[in-house]
PDB file of C-alpha atoms in Angstrom:
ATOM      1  CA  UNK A   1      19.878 -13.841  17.450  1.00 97.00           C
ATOM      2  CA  UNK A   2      16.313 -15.125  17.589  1.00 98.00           C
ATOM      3  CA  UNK A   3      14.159 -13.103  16.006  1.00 98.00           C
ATOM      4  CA  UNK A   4      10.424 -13.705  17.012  1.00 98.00           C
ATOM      5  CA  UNK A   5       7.737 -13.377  14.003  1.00 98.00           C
ATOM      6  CA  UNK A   6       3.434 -13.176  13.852  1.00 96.00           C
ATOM      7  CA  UNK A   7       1.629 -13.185  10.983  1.00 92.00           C
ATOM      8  CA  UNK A   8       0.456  -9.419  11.946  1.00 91.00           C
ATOM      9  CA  UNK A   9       4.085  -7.627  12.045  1.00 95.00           C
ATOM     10  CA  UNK A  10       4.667  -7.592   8.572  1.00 94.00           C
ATOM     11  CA  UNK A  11       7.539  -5.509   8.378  1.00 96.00           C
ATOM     12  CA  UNK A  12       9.518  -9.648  10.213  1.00 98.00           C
ATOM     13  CA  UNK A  13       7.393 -11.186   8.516  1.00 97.00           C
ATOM     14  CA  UNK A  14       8.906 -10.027   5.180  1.00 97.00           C
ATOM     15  CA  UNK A  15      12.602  -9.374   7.167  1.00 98.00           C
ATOM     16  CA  UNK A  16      12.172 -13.609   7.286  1.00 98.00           C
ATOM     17  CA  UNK A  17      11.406 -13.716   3.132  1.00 97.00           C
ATOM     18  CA  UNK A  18      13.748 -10.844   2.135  1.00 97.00           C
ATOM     19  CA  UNK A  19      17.379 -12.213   1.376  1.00 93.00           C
ATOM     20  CA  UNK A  20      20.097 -11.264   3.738  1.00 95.00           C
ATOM     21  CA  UNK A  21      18.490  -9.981   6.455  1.00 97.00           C
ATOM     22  CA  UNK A  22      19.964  -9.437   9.727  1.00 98.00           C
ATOM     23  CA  UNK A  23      23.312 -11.094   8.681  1.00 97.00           C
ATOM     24  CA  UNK A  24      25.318  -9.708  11.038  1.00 96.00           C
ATOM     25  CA  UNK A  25      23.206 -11.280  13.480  1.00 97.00           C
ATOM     26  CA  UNK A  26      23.478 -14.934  12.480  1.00 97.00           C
ATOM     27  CA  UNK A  27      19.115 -15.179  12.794  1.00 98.00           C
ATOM     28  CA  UNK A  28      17.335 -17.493  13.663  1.00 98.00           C
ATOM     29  CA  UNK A  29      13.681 -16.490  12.888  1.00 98.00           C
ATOM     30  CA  UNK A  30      11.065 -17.715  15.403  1.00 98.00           C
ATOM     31  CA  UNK A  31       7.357 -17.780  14.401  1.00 97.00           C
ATOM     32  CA  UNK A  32       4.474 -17.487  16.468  1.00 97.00           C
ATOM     33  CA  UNK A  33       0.661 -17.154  16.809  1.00 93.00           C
ATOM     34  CA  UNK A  34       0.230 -13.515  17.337  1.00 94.00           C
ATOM     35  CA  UNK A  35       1.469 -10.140  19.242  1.00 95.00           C
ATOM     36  CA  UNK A  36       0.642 -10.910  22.282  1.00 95.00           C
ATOM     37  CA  UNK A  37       2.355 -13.677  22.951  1.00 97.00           C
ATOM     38  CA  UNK A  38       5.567 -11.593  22.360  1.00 98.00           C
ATOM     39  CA  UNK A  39       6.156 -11.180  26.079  1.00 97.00           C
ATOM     40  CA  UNK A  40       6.036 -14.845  27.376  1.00 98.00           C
ATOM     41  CA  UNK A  41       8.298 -15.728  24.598  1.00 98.00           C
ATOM     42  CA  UNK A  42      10.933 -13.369  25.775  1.00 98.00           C
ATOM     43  CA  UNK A  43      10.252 -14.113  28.878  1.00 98.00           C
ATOM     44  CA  UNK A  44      11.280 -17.927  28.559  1.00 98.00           C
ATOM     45  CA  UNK A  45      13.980 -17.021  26.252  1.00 97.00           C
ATOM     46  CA  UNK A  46      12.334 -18.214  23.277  1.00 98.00           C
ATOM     47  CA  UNK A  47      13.281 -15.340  21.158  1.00 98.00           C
ATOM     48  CA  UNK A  48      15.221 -12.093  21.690  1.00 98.00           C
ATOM     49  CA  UNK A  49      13.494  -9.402  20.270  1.00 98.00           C
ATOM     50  CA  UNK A  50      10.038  -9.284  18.770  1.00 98.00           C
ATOM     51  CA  UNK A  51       7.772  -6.576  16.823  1.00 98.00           C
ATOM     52  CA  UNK A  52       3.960  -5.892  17.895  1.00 97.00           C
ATOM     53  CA  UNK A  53       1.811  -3.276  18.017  1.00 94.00           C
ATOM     54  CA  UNK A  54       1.834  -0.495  21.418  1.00 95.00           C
ATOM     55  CA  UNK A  55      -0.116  -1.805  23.443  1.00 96.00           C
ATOM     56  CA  UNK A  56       1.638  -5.364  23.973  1.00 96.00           C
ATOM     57  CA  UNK A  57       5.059  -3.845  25.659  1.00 97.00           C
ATOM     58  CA  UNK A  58       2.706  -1.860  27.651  1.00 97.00           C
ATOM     59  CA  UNK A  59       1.146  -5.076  28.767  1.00 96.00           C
ATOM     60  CA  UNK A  60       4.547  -6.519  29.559  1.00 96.00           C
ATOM     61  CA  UNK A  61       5.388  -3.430  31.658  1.00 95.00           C
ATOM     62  CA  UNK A  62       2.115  -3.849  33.578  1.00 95.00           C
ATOM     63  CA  UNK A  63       3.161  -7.062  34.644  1.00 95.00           C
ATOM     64  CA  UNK A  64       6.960  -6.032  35.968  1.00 94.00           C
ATOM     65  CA  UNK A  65       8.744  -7.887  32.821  1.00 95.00           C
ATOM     66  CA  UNK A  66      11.112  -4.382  32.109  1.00 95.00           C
ATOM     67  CA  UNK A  67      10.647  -3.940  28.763  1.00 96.00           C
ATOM     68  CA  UNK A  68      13.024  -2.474  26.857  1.00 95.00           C
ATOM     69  CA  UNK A  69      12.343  -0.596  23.391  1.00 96.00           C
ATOM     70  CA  UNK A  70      14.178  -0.900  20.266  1.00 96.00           C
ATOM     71  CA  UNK A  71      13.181   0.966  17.751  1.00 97.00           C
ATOM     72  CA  UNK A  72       9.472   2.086  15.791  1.00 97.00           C
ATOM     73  CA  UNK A  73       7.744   2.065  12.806  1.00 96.00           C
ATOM     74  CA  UNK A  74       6.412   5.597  11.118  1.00 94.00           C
ATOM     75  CA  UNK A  75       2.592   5.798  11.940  1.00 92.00           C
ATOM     76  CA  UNK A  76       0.206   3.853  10.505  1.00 88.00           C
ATOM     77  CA  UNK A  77      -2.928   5.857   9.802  1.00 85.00           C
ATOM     78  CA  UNK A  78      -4.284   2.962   8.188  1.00 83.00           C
ATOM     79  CA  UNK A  79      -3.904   0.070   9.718  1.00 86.00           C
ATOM     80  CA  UNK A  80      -6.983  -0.518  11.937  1.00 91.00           C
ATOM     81  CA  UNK A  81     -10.588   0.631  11.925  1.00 95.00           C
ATOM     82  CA  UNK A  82     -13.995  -0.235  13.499  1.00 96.00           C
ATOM     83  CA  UNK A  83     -16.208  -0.937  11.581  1.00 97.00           C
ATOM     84  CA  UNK A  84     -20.808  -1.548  11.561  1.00 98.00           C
ATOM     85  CA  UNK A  85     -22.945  -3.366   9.132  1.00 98.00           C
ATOM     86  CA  UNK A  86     -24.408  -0.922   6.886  1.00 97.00           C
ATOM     87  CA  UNK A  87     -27.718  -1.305   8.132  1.00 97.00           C
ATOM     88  CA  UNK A  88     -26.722  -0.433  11.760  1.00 97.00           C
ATOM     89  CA  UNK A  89     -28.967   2.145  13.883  1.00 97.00           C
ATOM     90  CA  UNK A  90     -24.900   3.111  15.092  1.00 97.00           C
ATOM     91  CA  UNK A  91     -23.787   6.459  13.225  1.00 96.00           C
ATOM     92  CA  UNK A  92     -20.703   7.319  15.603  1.00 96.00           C
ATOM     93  CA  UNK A  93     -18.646   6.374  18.476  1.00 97.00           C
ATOM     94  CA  UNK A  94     -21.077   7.460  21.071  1.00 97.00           C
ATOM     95  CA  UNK A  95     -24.008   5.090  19.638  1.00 98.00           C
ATOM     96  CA  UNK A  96     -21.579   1.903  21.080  1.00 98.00           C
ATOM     97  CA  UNK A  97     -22.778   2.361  24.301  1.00 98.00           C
ATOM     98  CA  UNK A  98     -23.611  -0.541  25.678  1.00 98.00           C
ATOM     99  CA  UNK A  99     -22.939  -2.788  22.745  1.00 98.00           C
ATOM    100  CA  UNK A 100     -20.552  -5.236  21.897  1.00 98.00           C
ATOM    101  CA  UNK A 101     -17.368  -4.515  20.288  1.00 98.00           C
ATOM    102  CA  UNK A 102     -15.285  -7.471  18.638  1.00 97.00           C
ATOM    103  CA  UNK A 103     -11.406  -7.009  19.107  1.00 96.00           C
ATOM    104  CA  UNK A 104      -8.053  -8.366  19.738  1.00 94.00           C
ATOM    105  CA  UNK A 105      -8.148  -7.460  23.511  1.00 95.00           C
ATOM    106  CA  UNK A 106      -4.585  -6.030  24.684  1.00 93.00           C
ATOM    107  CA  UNK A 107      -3.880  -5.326  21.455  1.00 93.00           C
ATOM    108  CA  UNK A 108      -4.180  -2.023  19.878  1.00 95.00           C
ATOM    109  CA  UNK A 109      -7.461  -2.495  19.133  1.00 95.00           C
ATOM    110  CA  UNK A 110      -7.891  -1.734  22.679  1.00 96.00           C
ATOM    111  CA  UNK A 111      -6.616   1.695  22.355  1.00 96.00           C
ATOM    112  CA  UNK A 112      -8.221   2.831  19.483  1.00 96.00           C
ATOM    113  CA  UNK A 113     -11.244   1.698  21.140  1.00 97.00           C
ATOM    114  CA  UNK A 114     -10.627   3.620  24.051  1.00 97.00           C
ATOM    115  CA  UNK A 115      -9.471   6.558  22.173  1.00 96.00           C
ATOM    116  CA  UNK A 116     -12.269   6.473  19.719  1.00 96.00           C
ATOM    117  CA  UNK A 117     -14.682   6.249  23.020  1.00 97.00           C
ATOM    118  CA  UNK A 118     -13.566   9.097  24.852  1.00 95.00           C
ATOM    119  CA  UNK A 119     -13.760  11.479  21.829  1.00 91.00           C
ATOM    120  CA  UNK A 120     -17.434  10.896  22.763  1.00 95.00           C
ATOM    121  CA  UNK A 121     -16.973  11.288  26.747  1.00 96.00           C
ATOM    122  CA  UNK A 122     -17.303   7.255  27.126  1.00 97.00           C
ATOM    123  CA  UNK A 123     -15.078   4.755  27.854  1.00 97.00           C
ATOM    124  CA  UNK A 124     -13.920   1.349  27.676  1.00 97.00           C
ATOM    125  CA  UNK A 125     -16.085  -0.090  30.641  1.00 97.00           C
ATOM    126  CA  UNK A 126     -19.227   1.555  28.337  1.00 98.00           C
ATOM    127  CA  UNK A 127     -19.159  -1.611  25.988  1.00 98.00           C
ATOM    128  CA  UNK A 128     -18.639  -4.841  26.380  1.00 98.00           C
ATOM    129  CA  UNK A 129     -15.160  -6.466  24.843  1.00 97.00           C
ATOM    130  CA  UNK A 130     -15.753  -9.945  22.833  1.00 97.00           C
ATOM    131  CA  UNK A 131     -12.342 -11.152  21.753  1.00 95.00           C
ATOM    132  CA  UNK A 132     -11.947 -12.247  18.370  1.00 87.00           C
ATOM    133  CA  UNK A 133      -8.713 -13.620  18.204  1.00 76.00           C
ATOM    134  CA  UNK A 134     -10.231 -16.993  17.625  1.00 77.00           C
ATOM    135  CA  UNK A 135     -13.122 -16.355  15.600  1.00 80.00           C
ATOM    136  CA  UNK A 136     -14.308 -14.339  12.460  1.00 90.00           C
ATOM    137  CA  UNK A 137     -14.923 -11.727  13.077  1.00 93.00           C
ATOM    138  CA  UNK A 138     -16.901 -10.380  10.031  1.00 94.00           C
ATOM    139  CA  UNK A 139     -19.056 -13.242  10.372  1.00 95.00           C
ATOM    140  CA  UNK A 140     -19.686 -12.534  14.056  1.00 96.00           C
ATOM    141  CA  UNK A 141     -20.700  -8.768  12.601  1.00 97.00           C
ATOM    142  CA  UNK A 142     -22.702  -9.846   9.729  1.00 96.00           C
ATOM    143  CA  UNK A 143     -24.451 -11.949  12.020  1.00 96.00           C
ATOM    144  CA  UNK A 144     -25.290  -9.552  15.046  1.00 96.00           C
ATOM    145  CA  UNK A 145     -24.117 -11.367  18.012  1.00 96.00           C
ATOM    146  CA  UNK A 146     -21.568  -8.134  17.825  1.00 97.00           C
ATOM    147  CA  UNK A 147     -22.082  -5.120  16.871  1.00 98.00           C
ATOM    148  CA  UNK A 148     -19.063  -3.236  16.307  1.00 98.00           C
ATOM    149  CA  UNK A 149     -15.512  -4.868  14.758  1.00 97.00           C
ATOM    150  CA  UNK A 150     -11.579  -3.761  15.479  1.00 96.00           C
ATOM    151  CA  UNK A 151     -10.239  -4.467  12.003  1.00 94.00           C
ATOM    152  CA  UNK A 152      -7.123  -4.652  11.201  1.00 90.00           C
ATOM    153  CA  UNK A 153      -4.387  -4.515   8.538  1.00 84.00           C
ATOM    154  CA  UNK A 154      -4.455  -6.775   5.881  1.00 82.00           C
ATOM    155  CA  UNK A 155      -7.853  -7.892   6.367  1.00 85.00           C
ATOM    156  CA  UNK A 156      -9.022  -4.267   6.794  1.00 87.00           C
ATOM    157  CA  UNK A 157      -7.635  -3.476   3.056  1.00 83.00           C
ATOM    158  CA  UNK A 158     -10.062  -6.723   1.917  1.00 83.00           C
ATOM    159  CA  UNK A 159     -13.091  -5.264   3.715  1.00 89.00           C
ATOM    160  CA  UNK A 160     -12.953  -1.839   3.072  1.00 84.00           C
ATOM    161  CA  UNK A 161     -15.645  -0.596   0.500  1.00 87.00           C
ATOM    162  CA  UNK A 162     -17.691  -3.349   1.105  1.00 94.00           C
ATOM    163  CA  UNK A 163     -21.123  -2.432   0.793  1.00 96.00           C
ATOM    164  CA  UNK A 164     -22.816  -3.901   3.662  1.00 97.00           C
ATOM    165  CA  UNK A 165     -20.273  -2.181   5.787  1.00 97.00           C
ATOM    166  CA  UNK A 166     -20.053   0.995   7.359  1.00 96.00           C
ATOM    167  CA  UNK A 167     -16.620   2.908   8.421  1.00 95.00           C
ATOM    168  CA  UNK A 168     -17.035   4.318  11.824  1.00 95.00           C
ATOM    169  CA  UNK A 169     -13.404   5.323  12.925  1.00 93.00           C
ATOM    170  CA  UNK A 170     -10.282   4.862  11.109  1.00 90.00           C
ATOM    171  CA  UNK A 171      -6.571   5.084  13.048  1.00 88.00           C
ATOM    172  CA  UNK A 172      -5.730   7.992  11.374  1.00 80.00           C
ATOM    173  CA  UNK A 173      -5.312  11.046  14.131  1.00 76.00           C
ATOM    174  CA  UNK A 174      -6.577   9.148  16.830  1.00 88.00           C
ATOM    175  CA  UNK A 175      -3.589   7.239  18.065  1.00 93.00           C
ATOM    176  CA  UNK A 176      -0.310   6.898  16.401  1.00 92.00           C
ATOM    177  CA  UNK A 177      -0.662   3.047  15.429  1.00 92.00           C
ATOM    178  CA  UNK A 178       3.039   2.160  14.910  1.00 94.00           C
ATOM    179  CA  UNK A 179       4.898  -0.762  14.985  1.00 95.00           C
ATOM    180  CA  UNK A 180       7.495  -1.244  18.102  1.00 97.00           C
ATOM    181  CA  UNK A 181      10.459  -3.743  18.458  1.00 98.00           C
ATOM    182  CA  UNK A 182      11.320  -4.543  21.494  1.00 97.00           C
ATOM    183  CA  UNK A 183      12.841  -6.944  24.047  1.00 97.00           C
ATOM    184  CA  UNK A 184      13.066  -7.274  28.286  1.00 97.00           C
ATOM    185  CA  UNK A 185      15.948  -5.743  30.008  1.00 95.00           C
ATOM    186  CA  UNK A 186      16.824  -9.194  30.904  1.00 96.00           C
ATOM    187  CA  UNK A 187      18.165 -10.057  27.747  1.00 97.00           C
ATOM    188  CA  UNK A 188      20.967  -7.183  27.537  1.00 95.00           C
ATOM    189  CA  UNK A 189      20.889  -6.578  24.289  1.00 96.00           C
ATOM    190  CA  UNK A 190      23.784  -4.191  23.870  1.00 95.00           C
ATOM    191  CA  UNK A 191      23.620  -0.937  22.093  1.00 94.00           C
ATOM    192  CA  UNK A 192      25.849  -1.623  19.209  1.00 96.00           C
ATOM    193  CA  UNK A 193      23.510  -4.622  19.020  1.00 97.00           C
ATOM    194  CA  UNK A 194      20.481  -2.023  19.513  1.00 96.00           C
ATOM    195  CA  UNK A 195      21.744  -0.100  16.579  1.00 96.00           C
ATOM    196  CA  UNK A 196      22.690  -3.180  14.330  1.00 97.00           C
ATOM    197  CA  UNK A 197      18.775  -4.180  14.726  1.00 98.00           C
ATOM    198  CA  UNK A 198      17.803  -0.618  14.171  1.00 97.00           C
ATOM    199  CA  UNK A 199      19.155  -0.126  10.908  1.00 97.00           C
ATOM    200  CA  UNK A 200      18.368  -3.536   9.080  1.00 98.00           C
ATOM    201  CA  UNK A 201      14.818  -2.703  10.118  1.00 98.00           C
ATOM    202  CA  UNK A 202      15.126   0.320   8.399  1.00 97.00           C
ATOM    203  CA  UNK A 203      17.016  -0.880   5.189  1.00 97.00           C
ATOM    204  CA  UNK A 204      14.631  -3.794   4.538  1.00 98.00           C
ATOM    205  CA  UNK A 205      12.137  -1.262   5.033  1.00 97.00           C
ATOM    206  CA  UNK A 206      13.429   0.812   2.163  1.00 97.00           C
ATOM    207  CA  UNK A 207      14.226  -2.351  -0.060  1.00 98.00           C
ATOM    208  CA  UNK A 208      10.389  -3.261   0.207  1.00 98.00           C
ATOM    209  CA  UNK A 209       9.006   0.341  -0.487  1.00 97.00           C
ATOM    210  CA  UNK A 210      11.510   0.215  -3.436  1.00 98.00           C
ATOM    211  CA  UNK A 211       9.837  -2.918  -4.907  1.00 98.00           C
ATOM    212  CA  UNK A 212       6.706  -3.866  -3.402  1.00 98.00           C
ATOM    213  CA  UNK A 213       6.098  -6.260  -6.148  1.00 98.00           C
ATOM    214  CA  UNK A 214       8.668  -8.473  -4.948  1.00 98.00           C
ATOM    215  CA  UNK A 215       7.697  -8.201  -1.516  1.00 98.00           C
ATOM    216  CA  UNK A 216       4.058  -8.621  -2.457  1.00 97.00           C
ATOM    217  CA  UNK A 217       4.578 -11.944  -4.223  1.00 97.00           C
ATOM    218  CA  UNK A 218       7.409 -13.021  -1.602  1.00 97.00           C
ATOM    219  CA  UNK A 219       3.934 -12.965   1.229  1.00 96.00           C
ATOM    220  CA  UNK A 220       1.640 -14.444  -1.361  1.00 95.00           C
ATOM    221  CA  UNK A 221       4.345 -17.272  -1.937  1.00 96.00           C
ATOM    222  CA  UNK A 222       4.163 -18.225   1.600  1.00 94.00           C
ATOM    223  CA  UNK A 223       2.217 -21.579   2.450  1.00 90.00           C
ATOM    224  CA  UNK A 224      -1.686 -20.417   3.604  1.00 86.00           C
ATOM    225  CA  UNK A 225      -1.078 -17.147   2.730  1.00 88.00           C
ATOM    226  CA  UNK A 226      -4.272 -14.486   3.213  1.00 82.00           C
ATOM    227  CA  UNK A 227      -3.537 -13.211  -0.258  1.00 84.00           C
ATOM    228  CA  UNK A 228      -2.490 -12.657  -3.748  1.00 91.00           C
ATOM    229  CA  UNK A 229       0.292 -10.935  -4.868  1.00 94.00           C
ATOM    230  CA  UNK A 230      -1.948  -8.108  -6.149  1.00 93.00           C
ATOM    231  CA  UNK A 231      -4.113  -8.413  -3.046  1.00 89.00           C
ATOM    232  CA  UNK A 232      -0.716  -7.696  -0.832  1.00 93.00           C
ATOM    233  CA  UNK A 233       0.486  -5.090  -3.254  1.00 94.00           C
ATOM    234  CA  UNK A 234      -2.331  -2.802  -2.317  1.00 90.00           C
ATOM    235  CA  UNK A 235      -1.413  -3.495   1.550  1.00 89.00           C
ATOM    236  CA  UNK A 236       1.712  -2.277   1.158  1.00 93.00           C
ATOM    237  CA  UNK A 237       1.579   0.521  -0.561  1.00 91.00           C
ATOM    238  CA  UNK A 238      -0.528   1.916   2.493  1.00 85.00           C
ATOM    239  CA  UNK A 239       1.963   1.811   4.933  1.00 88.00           C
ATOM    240  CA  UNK A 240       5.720   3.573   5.275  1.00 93.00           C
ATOM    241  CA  UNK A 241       8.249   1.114   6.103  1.00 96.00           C
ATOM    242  CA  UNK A 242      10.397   3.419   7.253  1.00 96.00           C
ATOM    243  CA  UNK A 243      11.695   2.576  11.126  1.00 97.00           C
ATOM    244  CA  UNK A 244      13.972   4.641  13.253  1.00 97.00           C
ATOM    245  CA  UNK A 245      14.957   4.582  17.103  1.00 96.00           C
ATOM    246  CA  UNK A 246      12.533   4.542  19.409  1.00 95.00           C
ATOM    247  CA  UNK A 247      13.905   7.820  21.351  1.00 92.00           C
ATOM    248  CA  UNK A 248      11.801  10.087  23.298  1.00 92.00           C
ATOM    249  CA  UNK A 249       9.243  11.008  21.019  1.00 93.00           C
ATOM    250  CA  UNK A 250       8.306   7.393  21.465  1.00 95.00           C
ATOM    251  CA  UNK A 251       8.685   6.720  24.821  1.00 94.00           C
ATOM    252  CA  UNK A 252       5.753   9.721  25.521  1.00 94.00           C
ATOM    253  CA  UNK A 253       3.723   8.128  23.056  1.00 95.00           C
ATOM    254  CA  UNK A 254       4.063   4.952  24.661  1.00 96.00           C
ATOM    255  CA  UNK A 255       3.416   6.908  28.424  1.00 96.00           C
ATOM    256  CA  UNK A 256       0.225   8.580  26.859  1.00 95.00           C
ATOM    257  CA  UNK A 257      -1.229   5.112  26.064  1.00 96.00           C
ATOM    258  CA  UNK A 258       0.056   3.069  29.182  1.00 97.00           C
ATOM    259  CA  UNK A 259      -2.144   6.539  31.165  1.00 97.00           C
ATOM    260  CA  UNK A 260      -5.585   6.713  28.820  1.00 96.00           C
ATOM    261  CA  UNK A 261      -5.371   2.573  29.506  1.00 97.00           C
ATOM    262  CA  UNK A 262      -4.856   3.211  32.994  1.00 97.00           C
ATOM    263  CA  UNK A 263      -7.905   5.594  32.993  1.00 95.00           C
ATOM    264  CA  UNK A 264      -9.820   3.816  31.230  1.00 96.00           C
ATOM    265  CA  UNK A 265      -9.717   0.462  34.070  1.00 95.00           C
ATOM    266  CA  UNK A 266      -7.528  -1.581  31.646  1.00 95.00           C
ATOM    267  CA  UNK A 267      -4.811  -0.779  34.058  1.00 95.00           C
ATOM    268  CA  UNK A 268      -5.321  -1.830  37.514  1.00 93.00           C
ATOM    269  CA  UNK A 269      -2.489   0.469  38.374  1.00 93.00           C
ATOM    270  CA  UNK A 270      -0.570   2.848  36.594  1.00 94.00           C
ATOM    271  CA  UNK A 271       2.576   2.106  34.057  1.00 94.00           C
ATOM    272  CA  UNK A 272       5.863   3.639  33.907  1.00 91.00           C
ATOM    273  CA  UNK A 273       7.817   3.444  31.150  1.00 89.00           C
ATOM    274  CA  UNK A 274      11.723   3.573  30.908  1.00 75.00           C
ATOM    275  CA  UNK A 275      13.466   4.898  28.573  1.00 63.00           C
ATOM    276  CA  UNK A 276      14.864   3.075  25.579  1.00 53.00           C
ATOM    277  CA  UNK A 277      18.273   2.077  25.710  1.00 52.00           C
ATOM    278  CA  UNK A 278      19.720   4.373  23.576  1.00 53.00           C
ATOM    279  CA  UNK A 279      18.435   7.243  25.020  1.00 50.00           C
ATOM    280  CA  UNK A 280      18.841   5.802  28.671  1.00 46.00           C
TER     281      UNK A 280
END
């Protein structure tokens, strides 16, 4: 089984570090740049499952792929927030208009975006889009040439409280911001296989909440890692590791996005979603 891995999924990310992990499954763990090139590597075969954010499945449906989900994350309240300089003129959503938000575009940062916009009765075509996945994005802010940043988990936990920053929106109630596993119906994963996948999630999941020291110094251990192991500690005690099918619940949350997307002209066309094999 090749199991594809980005720096931003850190519940593979530590499945890779965590000892016996997906044994059943004889893994081979695949890494890669980031979420959204989860698609074109199942596409080409590359791996067989991968874990992103929502938005990047959606994406994949968009373009006819047939994904296929496996299972989801618990929400993640606080995993992503956009964020001003301090000394911004900006004191909500609505005072983007017309301004430049930095993001990783197709990711959800494009949801919460859009979410976070029409709270205020604007949307996504309101502000312009700079994609950040190849800059800094701070710097960019700090700097003005943008003047609104996406941030997400775990550079969000090093930013937050810094005082020439200003919270604007965090995740929270605004979208559901959970982490979905998923492959293309291609692959035919079957559903013993579907289940097998489900429940390792979920029991390294409950081996790292039960010592997040361990997996805190396991990601600081890594070579170029974005942290120490006290620095990583703190990121994981934000989140709930817990993962369980992705059943119906899911697929509706899923449907919601793929339609406020569509809405919003992300979406030339609308998105429907199948259900996940399990519940098929």
């Amino acid at each position: 089984m090749r199991i594809g891995v980005h720096p931003n999924n850190l519940h593979l990310r530590l499945a890779r570090l965590w000892p016996g992990s997906f044994a059943k499954l004889d893994p081979e763990f695949v890494p890669y740049g980031e979420g959204r090139d989860t698609a074109r590597l199942l596409e080409s075969g590359r791996i067989h499952f991968g874990g992103t954010g929502s938005t990047p499945p959606i994406e994949a449906d968009a373009l006819g792929l047939g994904v296929q989900y496996i299972a989801a994350s618990a929400p993640r309240p606080a995993n992503g927030a956009i964020f001003v300089r301090v000394d911004s003129d900006i004191q909500s959503m609505a005072g983007l208009a017309g301004k430049r938000v930095s993001l990783v575009d197709g990711s959800f940062h494009t949801y919460l975006l859009a979410r976070s916009l029409e709270g205020e009765g604007l949307g996504l075509a309101d502000v312009t889009r700079v994609e950040s996945a190849h800059h800094d994005s701070l710097e960019e802010l700090l700097e003005g040439r943008v003047d609104a940043w996406v941030a997400m988990s775990p550079r969000l936990e090093r930013v937050s409280g810094r005082p020439d920053l200003r919270l604007l929106v965090r995740c929270g109630g605004t979208i559901p911001n959970r982490s979905l596993f998923w492959t293309l119906e291609r692959h035919a994963l079957p559903a013993e296989t579907i289940r097998t996948i489900t429940d390792e999630l979920d029991r390294v999941g409950r081996e790292v909440t039960a010592d997040l020291r361990k997996a805190a110094e396991l990601l600081a251990a890594e070579e170029n890692s974005d942290g120490d192991a006290d620095a990583w500690e703190r990121v994981l005690r934000s989140r709930d590791f817990s993962v369980g099918p992705a059943g119906a619940e899911i697929i509706a949350e899923q449907q919601a996005e793929a339609d406020t997307l569509h809405r919003h002209g992300h979406f030339s066309t609308g998105v429907a979603l199948k259900r996940s094999i399990l519940s098929a």
